[in-house]
Coordinates of C-alpha atoms and ligand atoms in Angstrom, one line a residue:
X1 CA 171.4 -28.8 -59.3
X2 CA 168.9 -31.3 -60.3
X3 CA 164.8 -31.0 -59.9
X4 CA 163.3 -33.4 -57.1
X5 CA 159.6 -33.6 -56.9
X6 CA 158.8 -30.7 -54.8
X7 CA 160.4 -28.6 -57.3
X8 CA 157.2 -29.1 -59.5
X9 CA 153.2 -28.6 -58.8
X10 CA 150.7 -30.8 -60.9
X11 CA 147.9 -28.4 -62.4
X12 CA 146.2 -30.8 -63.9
X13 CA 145.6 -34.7 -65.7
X14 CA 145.8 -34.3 -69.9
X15 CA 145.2 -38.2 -70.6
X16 CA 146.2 -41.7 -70.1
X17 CA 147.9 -43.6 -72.7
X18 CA 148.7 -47.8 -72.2
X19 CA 151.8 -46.6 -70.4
X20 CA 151.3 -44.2 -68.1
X21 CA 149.2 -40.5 -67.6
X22 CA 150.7 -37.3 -68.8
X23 CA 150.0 -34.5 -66.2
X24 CA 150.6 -30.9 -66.8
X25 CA 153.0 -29.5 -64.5
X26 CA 154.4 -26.0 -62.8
X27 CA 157.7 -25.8 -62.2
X28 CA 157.7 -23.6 -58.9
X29 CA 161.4 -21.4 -59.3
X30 CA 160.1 -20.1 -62.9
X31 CA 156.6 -21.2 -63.5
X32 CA 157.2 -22.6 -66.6
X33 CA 154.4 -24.5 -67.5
X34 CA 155.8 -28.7 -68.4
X35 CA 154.0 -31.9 -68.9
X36 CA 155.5 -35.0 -67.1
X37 CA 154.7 -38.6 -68.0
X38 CA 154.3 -41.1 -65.1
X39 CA 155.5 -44.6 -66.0
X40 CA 155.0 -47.8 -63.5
X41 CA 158.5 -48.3 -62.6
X42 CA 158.4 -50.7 -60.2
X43 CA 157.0 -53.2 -61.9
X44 CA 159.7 -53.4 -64.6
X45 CA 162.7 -55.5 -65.0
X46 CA 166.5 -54.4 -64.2
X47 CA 167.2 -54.7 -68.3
X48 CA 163.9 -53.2 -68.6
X49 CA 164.3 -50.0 -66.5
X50 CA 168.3 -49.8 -67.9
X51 CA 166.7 -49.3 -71.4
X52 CA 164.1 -47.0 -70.5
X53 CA 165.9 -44.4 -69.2
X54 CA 169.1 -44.6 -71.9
X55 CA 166.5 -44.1 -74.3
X56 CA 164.9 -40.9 -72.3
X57 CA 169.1 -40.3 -72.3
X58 CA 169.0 -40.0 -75.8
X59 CA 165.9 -38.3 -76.1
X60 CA 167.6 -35.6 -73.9
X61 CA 170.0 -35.4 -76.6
X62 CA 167.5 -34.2 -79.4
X63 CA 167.1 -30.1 -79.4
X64 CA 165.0 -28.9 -82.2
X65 CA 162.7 -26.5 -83.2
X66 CA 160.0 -28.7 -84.0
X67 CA 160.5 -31.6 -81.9
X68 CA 159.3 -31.8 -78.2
X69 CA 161.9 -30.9 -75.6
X70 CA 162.6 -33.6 -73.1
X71 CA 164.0 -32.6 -69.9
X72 CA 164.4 -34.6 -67.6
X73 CA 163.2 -37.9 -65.3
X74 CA 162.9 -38.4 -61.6
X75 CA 162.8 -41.6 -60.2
X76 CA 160.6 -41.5 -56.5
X77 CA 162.5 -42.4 -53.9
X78 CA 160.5 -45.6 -53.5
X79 CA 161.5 -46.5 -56.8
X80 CA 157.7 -47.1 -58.4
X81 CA 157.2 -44.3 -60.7
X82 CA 159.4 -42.6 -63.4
X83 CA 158.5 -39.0 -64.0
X84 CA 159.8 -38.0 -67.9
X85 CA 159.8 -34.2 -67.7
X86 CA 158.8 -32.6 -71.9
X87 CA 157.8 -29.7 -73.3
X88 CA 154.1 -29.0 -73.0
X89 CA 152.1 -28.1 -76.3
X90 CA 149.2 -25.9 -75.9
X91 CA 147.8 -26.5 -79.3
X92 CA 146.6 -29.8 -79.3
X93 CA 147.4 -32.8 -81.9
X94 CA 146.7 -33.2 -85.7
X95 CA 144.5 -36.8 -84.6
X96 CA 141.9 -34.1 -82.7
X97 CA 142.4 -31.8 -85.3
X98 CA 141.0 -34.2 -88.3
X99 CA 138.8 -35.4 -86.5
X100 CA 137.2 -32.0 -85.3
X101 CA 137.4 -31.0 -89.1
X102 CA 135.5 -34.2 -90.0
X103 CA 132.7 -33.2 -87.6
X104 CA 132.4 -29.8 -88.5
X105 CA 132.5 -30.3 -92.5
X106 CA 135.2 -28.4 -92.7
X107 CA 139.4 -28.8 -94.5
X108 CA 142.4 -27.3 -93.3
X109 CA 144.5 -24.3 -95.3
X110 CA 146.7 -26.0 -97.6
X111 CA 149.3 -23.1 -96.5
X112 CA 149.1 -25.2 -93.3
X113 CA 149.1 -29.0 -94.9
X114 CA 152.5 -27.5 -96.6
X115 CA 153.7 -25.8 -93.3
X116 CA 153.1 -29.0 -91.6
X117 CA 155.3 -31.0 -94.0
X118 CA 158.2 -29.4 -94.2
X119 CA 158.0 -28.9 -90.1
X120 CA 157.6 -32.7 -90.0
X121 CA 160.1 -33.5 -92.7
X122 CA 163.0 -30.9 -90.7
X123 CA 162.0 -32.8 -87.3
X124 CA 162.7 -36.0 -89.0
X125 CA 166.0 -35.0 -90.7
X126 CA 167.0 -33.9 -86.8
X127 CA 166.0 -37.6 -85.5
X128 CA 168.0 -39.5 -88.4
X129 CA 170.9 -37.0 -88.4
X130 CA 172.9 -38.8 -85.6
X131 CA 174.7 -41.5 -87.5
X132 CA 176.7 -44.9 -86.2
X133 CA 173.2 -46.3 -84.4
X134 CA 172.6 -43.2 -82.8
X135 CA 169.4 -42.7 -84.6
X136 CA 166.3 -41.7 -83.0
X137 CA 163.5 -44.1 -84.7
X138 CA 160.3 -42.8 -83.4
X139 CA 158.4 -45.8 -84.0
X140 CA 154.9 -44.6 -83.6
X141 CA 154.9 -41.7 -86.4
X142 CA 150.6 -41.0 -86.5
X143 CA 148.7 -37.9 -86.3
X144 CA 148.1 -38.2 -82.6
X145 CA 151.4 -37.7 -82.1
X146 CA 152.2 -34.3 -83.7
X147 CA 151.6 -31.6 -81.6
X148 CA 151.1 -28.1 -82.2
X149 CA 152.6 -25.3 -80.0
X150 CA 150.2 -21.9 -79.4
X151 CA 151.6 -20.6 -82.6
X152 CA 150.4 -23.3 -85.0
X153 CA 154.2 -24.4 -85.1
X154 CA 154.4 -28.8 -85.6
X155 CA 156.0 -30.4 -82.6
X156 CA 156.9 -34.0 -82.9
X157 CA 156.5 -35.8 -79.6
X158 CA 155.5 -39.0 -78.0
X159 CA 158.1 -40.7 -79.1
X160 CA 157.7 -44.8 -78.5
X161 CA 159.5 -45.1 -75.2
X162 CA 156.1 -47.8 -74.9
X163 CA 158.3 -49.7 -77.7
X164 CA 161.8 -50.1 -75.9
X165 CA 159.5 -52.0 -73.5
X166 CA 157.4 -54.0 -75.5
X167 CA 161.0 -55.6 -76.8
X168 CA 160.9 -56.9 -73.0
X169 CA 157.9 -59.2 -72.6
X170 CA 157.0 -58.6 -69.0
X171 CA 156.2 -55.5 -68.9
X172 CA 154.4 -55.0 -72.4
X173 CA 150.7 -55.1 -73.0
X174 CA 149.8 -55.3 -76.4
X175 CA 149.6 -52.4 -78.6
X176 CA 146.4 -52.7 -80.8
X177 CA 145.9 -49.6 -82.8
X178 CA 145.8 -49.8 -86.6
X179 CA 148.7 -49.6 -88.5
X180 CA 147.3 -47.3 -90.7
X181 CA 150.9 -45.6 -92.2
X182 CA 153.1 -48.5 -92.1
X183 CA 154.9 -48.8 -94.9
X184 CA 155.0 -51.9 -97.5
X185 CA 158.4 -52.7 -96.8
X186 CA 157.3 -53.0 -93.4
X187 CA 154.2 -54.8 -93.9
X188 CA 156.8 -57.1 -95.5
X189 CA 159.1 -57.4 -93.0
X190 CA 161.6 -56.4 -94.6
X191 CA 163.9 -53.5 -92.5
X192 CA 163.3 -50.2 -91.6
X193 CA 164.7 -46.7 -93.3
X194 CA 164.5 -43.1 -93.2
X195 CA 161.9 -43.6 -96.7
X196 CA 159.6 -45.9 -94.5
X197 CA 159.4 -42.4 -92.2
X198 CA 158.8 -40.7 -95.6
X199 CA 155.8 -43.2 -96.3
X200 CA 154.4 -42.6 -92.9
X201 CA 154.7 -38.7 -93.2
X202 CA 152.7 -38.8 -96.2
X203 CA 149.8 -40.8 -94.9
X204 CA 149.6 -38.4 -91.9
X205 CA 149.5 -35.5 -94.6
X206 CA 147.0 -37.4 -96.6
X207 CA 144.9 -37.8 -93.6
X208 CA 145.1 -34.0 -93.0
X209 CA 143.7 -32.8 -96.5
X210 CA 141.3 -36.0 -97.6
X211 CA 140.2 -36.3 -93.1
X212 CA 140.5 -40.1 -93.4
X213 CA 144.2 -42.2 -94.2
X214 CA 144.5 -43.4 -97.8
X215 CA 144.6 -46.8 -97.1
X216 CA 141.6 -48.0 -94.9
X217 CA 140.1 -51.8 -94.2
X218 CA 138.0 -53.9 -92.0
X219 CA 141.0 -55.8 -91.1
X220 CA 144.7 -56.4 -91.4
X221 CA 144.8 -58.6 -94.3
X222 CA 143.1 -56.1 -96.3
X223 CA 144.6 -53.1 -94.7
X224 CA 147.8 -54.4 -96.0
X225 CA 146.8 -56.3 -99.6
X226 CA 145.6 -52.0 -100.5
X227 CA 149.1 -50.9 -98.8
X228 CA 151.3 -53.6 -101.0
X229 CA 149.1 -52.1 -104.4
X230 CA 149.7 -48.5 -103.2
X231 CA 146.3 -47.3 -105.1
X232 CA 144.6 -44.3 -103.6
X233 CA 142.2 -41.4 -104.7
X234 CA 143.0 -38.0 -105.1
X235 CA 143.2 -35.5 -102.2
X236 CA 140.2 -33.6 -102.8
X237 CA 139.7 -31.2 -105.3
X238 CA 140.4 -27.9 -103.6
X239 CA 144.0 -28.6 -102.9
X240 CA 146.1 -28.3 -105.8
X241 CA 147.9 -30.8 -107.7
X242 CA 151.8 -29.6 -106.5
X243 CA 150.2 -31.2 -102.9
X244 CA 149.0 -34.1 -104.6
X245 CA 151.7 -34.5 -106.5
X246 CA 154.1 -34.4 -103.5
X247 CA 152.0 -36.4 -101.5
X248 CA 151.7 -38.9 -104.0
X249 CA 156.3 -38.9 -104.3
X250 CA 156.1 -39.7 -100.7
X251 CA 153.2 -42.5 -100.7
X252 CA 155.6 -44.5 -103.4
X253 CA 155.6 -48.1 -103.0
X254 CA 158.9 -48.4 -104.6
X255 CA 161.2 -47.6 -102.3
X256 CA 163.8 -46.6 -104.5
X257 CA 161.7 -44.0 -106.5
X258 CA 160.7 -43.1 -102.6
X259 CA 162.5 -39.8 -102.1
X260 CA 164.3 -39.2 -98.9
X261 CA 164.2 -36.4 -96.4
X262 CA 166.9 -34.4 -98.2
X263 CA 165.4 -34.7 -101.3
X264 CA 161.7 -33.6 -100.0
X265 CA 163.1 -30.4 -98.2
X266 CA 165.2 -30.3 -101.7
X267 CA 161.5 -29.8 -103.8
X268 CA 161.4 -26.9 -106.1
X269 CA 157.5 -27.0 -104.5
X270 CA 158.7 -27.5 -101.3
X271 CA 161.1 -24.7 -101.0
X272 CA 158.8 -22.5 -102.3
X273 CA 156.3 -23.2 -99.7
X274 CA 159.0 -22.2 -96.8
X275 CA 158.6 -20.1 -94.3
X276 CA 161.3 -18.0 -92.9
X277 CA 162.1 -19.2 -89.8
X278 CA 162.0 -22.9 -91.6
X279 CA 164.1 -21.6 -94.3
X280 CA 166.5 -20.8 -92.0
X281 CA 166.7 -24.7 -91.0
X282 CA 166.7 -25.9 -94.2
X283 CA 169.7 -23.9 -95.4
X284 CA 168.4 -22.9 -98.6
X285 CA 167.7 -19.3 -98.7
Ligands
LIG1 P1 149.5 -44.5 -76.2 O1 150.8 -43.9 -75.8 O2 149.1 -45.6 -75.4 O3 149.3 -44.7 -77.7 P2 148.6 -41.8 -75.7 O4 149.6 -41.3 -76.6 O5 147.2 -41.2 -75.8 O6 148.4 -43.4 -75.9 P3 150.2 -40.8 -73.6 O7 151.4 -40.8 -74.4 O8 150.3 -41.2 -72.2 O9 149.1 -41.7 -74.2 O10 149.5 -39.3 -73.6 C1 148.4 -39.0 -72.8 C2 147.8 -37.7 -73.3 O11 148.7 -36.7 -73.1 C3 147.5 -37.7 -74.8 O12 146.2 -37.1 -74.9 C4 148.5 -36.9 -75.4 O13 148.1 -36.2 -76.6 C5 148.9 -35.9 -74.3 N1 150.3 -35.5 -74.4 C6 151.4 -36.3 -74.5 N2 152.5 -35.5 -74.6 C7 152.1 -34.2 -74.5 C8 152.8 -33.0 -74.5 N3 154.1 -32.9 -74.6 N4 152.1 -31.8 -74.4 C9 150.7 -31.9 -74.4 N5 150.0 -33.0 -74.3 C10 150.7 -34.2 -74.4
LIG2 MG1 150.2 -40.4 -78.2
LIG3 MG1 151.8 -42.3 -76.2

């Protein structure tokens, strides 16, 4: 049997992105506590609205540990708002996390910057595994959109539904963050890969030990003329240099001396940094 909207009670409003509000939700036969997305569906196109909800399809599709859930989507019978039923995660995101550290004067673990990159590196490995086009891209890999679940566990979520759209003029309003952890070869035009995923991922871990990205700049030209030369500074001095060192492997402007998911989670460092119940998904025991 499938959920209509009475099966669900809003608790409360989280935040409004340039696509739609996530609310927090109850659904009423179990109180499981959910977030739903609302999306203006009325005012997209046929092709527009087709694409949109093969790609929640596929999203669906992608059951992992450390990757938000997505349930389901409900349509209103008036056909003007998409609801896209996900996990909710109670701990926050890693964007609100540096910047609360950055506030306070204060760095994270480096048990956690290393529990955070191999939960990262295992939710991308999930996204890429489907072969033959079937890849999930998530196309808008940044701190803001890793979560953490009450246990300090990584969930990756907020996947760029926004970008299916923006493909389909109408609809799209510009997106005008900075590109802070795109990659050279992207910055270059040149195609996308699992290793510009691996560039990205070690930005996002830069940003969590240094508390700012390791590429910064007044303005796009500059932002990527530092990202082309690939020069940064150290992470500071209290981590150690294994976490610089596989920081630094990941931030590699060569692409072929890049390593790729299999050969992170494949590490000497990396492995030895495991937890259990990561270990587990790694296969390496
Ligand atoms: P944009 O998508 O325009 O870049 P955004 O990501 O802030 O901006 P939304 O994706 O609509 O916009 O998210 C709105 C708020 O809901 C954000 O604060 C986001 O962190 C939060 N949020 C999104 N998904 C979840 C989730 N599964 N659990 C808890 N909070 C979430
Ligand atoms: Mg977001
Ligand atoms: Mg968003």
């Amino acid at each position: 049997t499938t959920l209509g909207l009475d099966d669900f009670e809003v608790l409360s409003t989280i935040g409004t992105g340039s696509y739609g509000t996530c609310k927090k939700i109850r659904r009423k036969k179990d109180g499981k506590v959910l977030v739903w997305k609302e999306m203006d569906y009325g005012s997209m196109t046929e092709s527009e609205k087709k694409l949109l909800v093969s790609e929640v399809n596929l999203l669906r599709e992608l059951k992992h540990c450390h990757i938000v859930r997505y349930y389901d989507r409900i349509i209103d019978r008036s056909n003007t708002t998409i609801y896209i039923i996900m996990e909710y995660c109670g701990g926050g995101d890693l964007a609100t996390l540096i910047s609360r550290c950055r506030r306070d004067g204060i760095y994270v673990d480096e048990d956690f910057v290393w529990k955070i990159v191999i939960q990262l590196t295992l939710a991308l490995k999930e996204c890429h595994r489907r072969k033959n086009g079937k890849a999930v891209l998530h196309r808008d890999l940044k701190p803001a959109n890793v979560f953490l679940d009450s246990d300090q566990n990584v969930k990756l979520g907020d996947f760029g539904l926004a970008r299916v759209l923006q493909h389909e003029t109408s609809f799209a309003k510009t997106y005008v963050g900075t590109p802070y952890y795109m990659s050279p070869e992207l910055v270059n035009n040149m195609s996308y890969n699992e290793k510009s995923d691996i560039w990205s991922l070690g930005c996002m871990m830069y940003e969590l030990c240094a508390l700012h990205p390791p590429f910064t700049a007044a303005n796009q030209t500059d932002l990527n003329r530092k990202i082309r030369l690939g020069d940064f500074s150290r992470i500071p001095i209290r981590y150690s240099s294994d976490l610089d060192m596989i920081i630094r492997k990941m931030i590699q402007v060569e692409v072929s001396k890049r390593p790729g998911i299999d050969a992170i989670l494949n590490e000497p460092l990396v492995i030895a940094h495991q937890t259990h119940s990561d270990r587990r998904l790694t296969g390496s025991s």
